[in-house]
mmCIF file of C-alpha atoms in Angstrom:
data_model
loop_
_atom_site.group_PDB
_atom_site.id
_atom_site.type_symbol
_atom_site.label_atom_id
_atom_site.label_comp_id
_atom_site.label_asym_id
_atom_site.label_seq_id
_atom_site.Cartn_x
_atom_site.Cartn_y
_atom_site.Cartn_z
ATOM 1 C CA UNK A 29 44.163 64.490 53.316
ATOM 2 C CA UNK A 30 41.780 65.641 55.693
ATOM 3 C CA UNK A 31 42.498 62.620 58.065
ATOM 4 C CA UNK A 32 46.496 63.761 57.609
ATOM 5 C CA UNK A 33 44.991 67.216 58.843
ATOM 6 C CA UNK A 34 43.296 66.055 61.261
ATOM 7 C CA UNK A 35 46.206 63.230 62.789
ATOM 8 C CA UNK A 36 48.389 66.243 62.666
ATOM 9 C CA UNK A 37 45.978 68.227 64.826
ATOM 10 C CA UNK A 38 45.468 65.697 67.524
ATOM 11 C CA UNK A 39 49.047 65.139 67.435
ATOM 12 C CA UNK A 40 49.347 69.503 67.884
ATOM 13 C CA UNK A 41 46.657 69.292 70.712
ATOM 14 C CA UNK A 42 48.203 66.072 72.392
ATOM 15 C CA UNK A 43 51.334 68.058 72.537
ATOM 16 C CA UNK A 44 50.124 71.123 74.250
ATOM 17 C CA UNK A 45 48.312 68.891 76.714
ATOM 18 C CA UNK A 46 51.446 67.214 77.751
ATOM 19 C CA UNK A 47 53.219 70.445 78.231
ATOM 20 C CA UNK A 48 50.470 72.207 80.175
ATOM 21 C CA UNK A 49 50.952 69.180 82.381
ATOM 22 C CA UNK A 50 54.605 69.439 82.534
ATOM 23 C CA UNK A 51 54.952 73.360 83.734
ATOM 24 C CA UNK A 52 54.297 72.009 87.684
ATOM 25 C CA UNK A 53 57.477 69.655 87.238
ATOM 26 C CA UNK A 54 59.667 72.270 84.924
ATOM 27 C CA UNK A 55 58.574 74.822 88.282
ATOM 28 C CA UNK A 56 59.651 71.608 90.533
ATOM 29 C CA UNK A 57 63.000 71.163 88.967
ATOM 30 C CA UNK A 58 63.787 74.782 88.912
ATOM 31 C CA UNK A 59 63.374 75.290 91.933
ATOM 32 C CA UNK A 60 65.820 72.767 92.945
ATOM 33 C CA UNK A 61 68.426 75.178 91.636
ATOM 34 C CA UNK A 62 67.310 78.124 93.623
ATOM 35 C CA UNK A 63 67.012 78.800 97.451
ATOM 36 C CA UNK A 64 63.977 79.374 99.774
ATOM 37 C CA UNK A 65 63.540 83.130 100.131
ATOM 38 C CA UNK A 66 63.651 83.177 96.453
ATOM 39 C CA UNK A 67 61.155 80.718 95.847
ATOM 40 C CA UNK A 68 58.782 82.360 98.900
ATOM 41 C CA UNK A 69 59.259 85.331 97.143
ATOM 42 C CA UNK A 70 58.509 84.114 93.580
ATOM 43 C CA UNK A 71 61.579 85.144 92.389
ATOM 44 C CA UNK A 72 63.082 82.100 91.413
ATOM 45 C CA UNK A 73 64.379 82.715 88.288
ATOM 46 C CA UNK A 74 66.588 85.261 89.497
ATOM 47 C CA UNK A 75 68.403 83.029 91.712
ATOM 48 C CA UNK A 76 69.309 80.156 89.781
ATOM 49 C CA UNK A 77 72.857 78.506 90.389
ATOM 50 C CA UNK A 78 74.774 75.537 90.744
ATOM 51 C CA UNK A 79 75.781 76.168 94.275
ATOM 52 C CA UNK A 80 72.040 76.246 95.439
ATOM 53 C CA UNK A 81 70.671 72.477 94.220
ATOM 54 C CA UNK A 82 74.416 71.721 96.018
ATOM 55 C CA UNK A 83 73.433 73.557 99.325
ATOM 56 C CA UNK A 84 69.799 71.771 98.278
ATOM 57 C CA UNK A 85 71.218 68.531 97.919
ATOM 58 C CA UNK A 86 73.424 68.680 100.729
ATOM 59 C CA UNK A 87 70.240 69.835 103.365
ATOM 60 C CA UNK A 88 68.491 66.901 101.968
ATOM 61 C CA UNK A 89 71.319 64.105 101.950
ATOM 62 C CA UNK A 90 71.615 65.404 106.096
ATOM 63 C CA UNK A 91 68.074 64.296 106.688
ATOM 64 C CA UNK A 92 68.126 61.763 109.390
ATOM 65 C CA UNK A 93 64.677 59.876 107.915
ATOM 66 C CA UNK A 94 65.471 60.172 104.325
ATOM 67 C CA UNK A 95 67.054 56.450 103.422
ATOM 68 C CA UNK A 96 64.577 55.335 106.355
ATOM 69 C CA UNK A 97 61.471 56.697 104.704
ATOM 70 C CA UNK A 98 62.424 55.221 101.090
ATOM 71 C CA UNK A 99 62.928 51.787 102.293
ATOM 72 C CA UNK A 100 59.808 51.666 103.936
ATOM 73 C CA UNK A 101 58.031 53.481 101.066
ATOM 74 C CA UNK A 102 59.440 50.491 98.973
ATOM 75 C CA UNK A 103 58.863 48.059 101.268
ATOM 76 C CA UNK A 104 55.162 48.421 101.492
ATOM 77 C CA UNK A 105 54.873 49.114 97.940
ATOM 78 C CA UNK A 106 56.271 45.783 97.117
ATOM 79 C CA UNK A 107 54.046 43.803 99.023
ATOM 80 C CA UNK A 108 50.917 45.517 98.821
ATOM 81 C CA UNK A 109 50.825 45.840 95.030
ATOM 82 C CA UNK A 110 51.481 41.879 94.608
ATOM 83 C CA UNK A 111 48.678 41.577 97.138
ATOM 84 C CA UNK A 112 46.699 43.670 95.263
ATOM 85 C CA UNK A 113 47.570 41.877 92.148
ATOM 86 C CA UNK A 114 47.254 38.214 93.041
ATOM 87 C CA UNK A 115 43.727 38.557 95.126
ATOM 88 C CA UNK A 116 42.020 41.298 92.056
ATOM 89 C CA UNK A 117 43.846 39.110 89.318
ATOM 90 C CA UNK A 118 42.253 35.622 91.073
ATOM 91 C CA UNK A 119 39.032 37.059 91.065
ATOM 92 C CA UNK A 120 38.808 38.527 87.808
ATOM 93 C CA UNK A 121 40.075 35.187 86.602
ATOM 94 C CA UNK A 122 36.803 33.854 89.140
ATOM 95 C CA UNK A 123 34.424 36.195 87.463
ATOM 96 C CA UNK A 124 35.620 35.298 83.965
ATOM 97 C CA UNK A 125 34.917 31.993 84.465
ATOM 98 C CA UNK A 126 31.143 32.389 85.907
ATOM 99 C CA UNK A 127 30.537 35.056 83.380
ATOM 100 C CA UNK A 128 26.815 33.311 82.471
ATOM 101 C CA UNK A 129 26.047 33.192 86.394
ATOM 102 C CA UNK A 130 23.735 35.893 87.073
ATOM 103 C CA UNK A 131 24.579 36.315 90.677
ATOM 104 C CA UNK A 132 28.375 36.301 90.464
ATOM 105 C CA UNK A 133 27.668 39.627 87.689
ATOM 106 C CA UNK A 134 26.174 40.692 90.606
ATOM 107 C CA UNK A 135 28.588 40.402 92.755
ATOM 108 C CA UNK A 136 31.412 41.737 90.333
ATOM 109 C CA UNK A 137 29.138 44.966 90.278
ATOM 110 C CA UNK A 138 29.387 45.208 93.651
ATOM 111 C CA UNK A 139 32.901 44.980 94.484
ATOM 112 C CA UNK A 140 33.767 48.553 93.086
ATOM 113 C CA UNK A 141 31.509 49.805 96.076
ATOM 114 C CA UNK A 142 34.724 50.291 97.694
ATOM 115 C CA UNK A 143 35.721 52.872 94.464
ATOM 116 C CA UNK A 144 32.729 55.162 96.178
ATOM 117 C CA UNK A 145 33.320 55.373 99.679
ATOM 118 C CA UNK A 146 35.744 58.192 100.337
ATOM 119 C CA UNK A 147 38.685 56.878 102.135
ATOM 120 C CA UNK A 148 38.692 60.017 104.841
ATOM 121 C CA UNK A 149 35.556 58.503 106.147
ATOM 122 C CA UNK A 150 37.735 54.498 106.313
ATOM 123 C CA UNK A 151 40.401 56.030 109.192
ATOM 124 C CA UNK A 152 38.449 55.749 112.761
ATOM 125 C CA UNK A 153 37.463 52.381 111.265
ATOM 126 C CA UNK A 154 40.746 51.198 110.057
ATOM 127 C CA UNK A 155 42.507 52.536 113.055
ATOM 128 C CA UNK A 156 40.572 51.227 115.706
ATOM 129 C CA UNK A 157 40.716 47.645 114.007
ATOM 130 C CA UNK A 158 45.012 48.032 113.655
ATOM 131 C CA UNK A 159 45.058 49.181 117.159
ATOM 132 C CA UNK A 160 42.906 46.383 118.632
ATOM 133 C CA UNK A 161 45.499 43.775 116.755
ATOM 134 C CA UNK A 162 47.849 46.078 118.391
ATOM 135 C CA UNK A 163 48.910 46.324 114.480
ATOM 136 C CA UNK A 164 49.532 50.234 114.573
ATOM 137 C CA UNK A 165 53.127 51.133 113.928
ATOM 138 C CA UNK A 166 53.710 48.532 111.780
ATOM 139 C CA UNK A 167 54.861 47.435 108.154
ATOM 140 C CA UNK A 168 52.089 44.794 108.328
ATOM 141 C CA UNK A 169 49.366 47.758 108.846
ATOM 142 C CA UNK A 170 51.154 49.579 106.123
ATOM 143 C CA UNK A 171 51.222 47.138 103.424
ATOM 144 C CA UNK A 172 47.670 45.444 104.430
ATOM 145 C CA UNK A 173 46.512 49.590 104.756
ATOM 146 C CA UNK A 174 47.771 50.114 101.378
ATOM 147 C CA UNK A 175 45.949 47.279 99.351
ATOM 148 C CA UNK A 176 43.358 48.367 96.423
ATOM 149 C CA UNK A 177 42.255 45.873 94.557
ATOM 150 C CA UNK A 178 38.453 47.392 92.778
ATOM 151 C CA UNK A 179 39.850 49.023 89.937
ATOM 152 C CA UNK A 180 42.483 45.873 88.963
ATOM 153 C CA UNK A 181 39.482 43.367 89.603
ATOM 154 C CA UNK A 182 37.058 45.429 86.463
ATOM 155 C CA UNK A 183 41.154 45.960 84.246
ATOM 156 C CA UNK A 184 41.633 41.790 84.567
ATOM 157 C CA UNK A 185 37.788 41.159 83.735
ATOM 158 C CA UNK A 186 37.657 43.604 80.977
ATOM 159 C CA UNK A 187 40.941 41.928 79.094
ATOM 160 C CA UNK A 188 39.527 38.445 80.138
ATOM 161 C CA UNK A 189 39.362 38.191 75.903
ATOM 162 C CA UNK A 190 43.027 37.776 76.038
ATOM 163 C CA UNK A 191 42.561 34.250 77.015
ATOM 164 C CA UNK A 192 40.982 31.744 74.822
ATOM 165 C CA UNK A 193 38.298 29.734 76.535
ATOM 166 C CA UNK A 194 39.044 27.016 73.858
ATOM 167 C CA UNK A 195 42.749 26.615 76.419
ATOM 168 C CA UNK A 196 40.762 26.673 78.910
ATOM 169 C CA UNK A 197 38.958 23.518 78.278
ATOM 170 C CA UNK A 198 41.605 21.754 77.195
ATOM 171 C CA UNK A 199 43.280 22.435 80.291
ATOM 172 C CA UNK A 200 40.574 20.681 81.963
ATOM 173 C CA UNK A 201 40.197 17.727 79.795
ATOM 174 C CA UNK A 202 43.653 17.543 80.986
ATOM 175 C CA UNK A 203 43.363 17.156 84.459
ATOM 176 C CA UNK A 204 44.934 20.329 85.504
ATOM 177 C CA UNK A 205 43.006 22.489 88.573
ATOM 178 C CA UNK A 206 41.629 25.876 88.413
ATOM 179 C CA UNK A 207 44.241 27.318 90.120
ATOM 180 C CA UNK A 208 47.147 25.471 87.714
ATOM 181 C CA UNK A 209 45.208 26.789 85.240
ATOM 182 C CA UNK A 210 45.623 30.391 86.725
ATOM 183 C CA UNK A 211 48.984 29.735 87.438
ATOM 184 C CA UNK A 212 50.100 28.308 84.150
ATOM 185 C CA UNK A 213 47.641 29.799 81.608
ATOM 186 C CA UNK A 214 46.059 32.761 82.918
ATOM 187 C CA UNK A 215 49.279 34.403 83.667
ATOM 188 C CA UNK A 216 51.576 33.722 80.903
ATOM 189 C CA UNK A 217 48.568 34.999 78.685
ATOM 190 C CA UNK A 218 47.828 38.288 80.679
ATOM 191 C CA UNK A 219 51.437 39.246 81.474
ATOM 192 C CA UNK A 220 50.556 42.980 79.880
ATOM 193 C CA UNK A 221 47.900 43.081 82.584
ATOM 194 C CA UNK A 222 50.077 41.883 85.594
ATOM 195 C CA UNK A 223 52.251 44.615 84.648
ATOM 196 C CA UNK A 224 49.919 47.209 84.328
ATOM 197 C CA UNK A 225 48.198 46.503 87.357
ATOM 198 C CA UNK A 226 51.501 46.474 89.085
ATOM 199 C CA UNK A 227 52.605 49.731 88.122
ATOM 200 C CA UNK A 228 48.991 50.888 89.317
ATOM 201 C CA UNK A 229 49.473 49.239 92.568
ATOM 202 C CA UNK A 230 53.014 50.391 93.158
ATOM 203 C CA UNK A 231 51.980 54.283 92.262
ATOM 204 C CA UNK A 232 49.282 54.350 94.454
ATOM 205 C CA UNK A 233 50.628 52.652 97.327
ATOM 206 C CA UNK A 234 53.972 54.991 96.803
ATOM 207 C CA UNK A 235 51.697 58.291 96.839
ATOM 208 C CA UNK A 236 49.154 57.293 99.951
ATOM 209 C CA UNK A 237 49.247 59.637 102.719
ATOM 210 C CA UNK A 238 45.671 59.552 104.863
ATOM 211 C CA UNK A 239 45.680 56.053 105.525
ATOM 212 C CA UNK A 240 49.655 55.478 106.487
ATOM 213 C CA UNK A 241 49.151 59.035 108.193
ATOM 214 C CA UNK A 242 46.795 56.970 110.740
ATOM 215 C CA UNK A 243 48.943 53.844 110.956
ATOM 216 C CA UNK A 244 52.861 55.260 111.521
ATOM 217 C CA UNK A 245 52.984 57.198 114.364
ATOM 218 C CA UNK A 246 56.823 56.803 114.725
ATOM 219 C CA UNK A 247 59.423 58.444 112.565
ATOM 220 C CA UNK A 248 61.324 55.233 111.510
ATOM 221 C CA UNK A 249 57.716 53.663 110.053
ATOM 222 C CA UNK A 250 57.546 56.827 107.711
ATOM 223 C CA UNK A 251 57.037 56.164 104.480
ATOM 224 C CA UNK A 252 58.263 58.730 101.746
ATOM 225 C CA UNK A 253 55.052 60.380 101.438
ATOM 226 C CA UNK A 254 54.579 61.123 104.997
ATOM 227 C CA UNK A 255 58.233 62.323 105.082
ATOM 228 C CA UNK A 256 57.887 65.183 102.401
ATOM 229 C CA UNK A 257 54.576 66.050 104.306
ATOM 230 C CA UNK A 258 56.644 66.529 107.787
ATOM 231 C CA UNK A 259 59.130 68.832 105.839
ATOM 232 C CA UNK A 260 56.530 71.850 105.528
ATOM 233 C CA UNK A 261 54.934 73.295 108.077
ATOM 234 C CA UNK A 262 52.119 76.036 107.980
ATOM 235 C CA UNK A 263 54.647 78.256 110.182
ATOM 236 C CA UNK A 264 57.956 76.733 108.781
ATOM 237 C CA UNK A 265 59.124 75.422 105.671
ATOM 238 C CA UNK A 266 62.434 75.000 103.485
ATOM 239 C CA UNK A 267 60.725 75.039 99.978
ATOM 240 C CA UNK A 268 64.484 73.987 98.271
ATOM 241 C CA UNK A 269 64.418 71.400 100.225
ATOM 242 C CA UNK A 270 61.676 70.029 99.865
ATOM 243 C CA UNK A 271 61.543 70.185 95.985
ATOM 244 C CA UNK A 272 64.708 68.244 95.766
ATOM 245 C CA UNK A 273 62.796 66.076 98.436
ATOM 246 C CA UNK A 274 59.596 65.562 95.710
ATOM 247 C CA UNK A 275 62.395 65.187 92.741
ATOM 248 C CA UNK A 276 63.812 62.353 94.546
ATOM 249 C CA UNK A 277 60.484 60.753 95.732
ATOM 250 C CA UNK A 278 59.346 60.440 91.696
ATOM 251 C CA UNK A 279 62.167 58.930 90.446
ATOM 252 C CA UNK A 280 61.531 55.180 91.425
ATOM 253 C CA UNK A 281 58.021 56.044 89.676
ATOM 254 C CA UNK A 282 59.708 56.891 86.504
ATOM 255 C CA UNK A 283 62.292 54.346 86.269
ATOM 256 C CA UNK A 284 59.764 51.933 86.828
ATOM 257 C CA UNK A 285 57.014 53.373 83.767
ATOM 258 C CA UNK A 286 60.368 53.639 81.613
ATOM 259 C CA UNK A 287 61.676 50.340 82.136
ATOM 260 C CA UNK A 288 57.914 48.267 81.870
ATOM 261 C CA UNK A 289 56.258 51.351 79.246
ATOM 262 C CA UNK A 290 55.920 48.908 76.671
ATOM 263 C CA UNK A 291 54.071 46.406 78.637
ATOM 264 C CA UNK A 292 52.080 48.907 80.542
ATOM 265 C CA UNK A 293 50.487 50.321 77.082
ATOM 266 C CA UNK A 294 49.908 47.013 76.284
ATOM 267 C CA UNK A 295 48.022 46.250 78.866
ATOM 268 C CA UNK A 296 46.190 49.914 78.989
ATOM 269 C CA UNK A 297 45.300 49.557 74.939
ATOM 270 C CA UNK A 298 43.895 46.174 75.276
ATOM 271 C CA UNK A 299 41.225 47.159 78.237
ATOM 272 C CA UNK A 300 40.004 49.587 75.389
#
């Protein structure tokens, strides 16, 4: 009886917490049906109408760099997440097969060092490096600047129990190279982790603002976050347009999580 009550109580608490987290998104959605003056005057609920939504939507459609910024974000996020997962999965596989080596263990701990460095400290070095290579305002720089592997390495290493060690030994006896084992055995066995790492890397690249703001100079190279940032200034901004732009920028992420939610849940649960 106590167990049943505790489960219901935990579910109730989780529902309340979820609702609290959804409040900002609900306000953002309601603001799409309001006007700029109503949002600034904290009078959103009294100015809700479909006409306001249509007006804000037309403003968004007429934005010259909207589609271009979404396309740039897709290109950068897809390539950056693929490279992040490839490098981190290779590292995770290497750390797994060399787990008993003490020096490799120290190297594994050292791989978390980038997570301790604040992003803003890296802005000037990143700019100087890309500028010296003439890569400023290019896709290559945006993709490289969006790559993040530290957490993914941890994710792959912690989920290495998915891969039977006996299977690796049999594969080596059959004459498979380590890369062939990685491709034919490691990837299929670790599929949920790969999907989880891809989604997390894609989300991080999609929402990146600080480093892309240094790399991208022209509006043609703006990612979606830079485009959203350019819609509002301290002195003038259209909050109705900004809110509907935010809604559209979250749709791709929501769709991806809905499609891959089963694999994502599996990847997260295994790491626990």
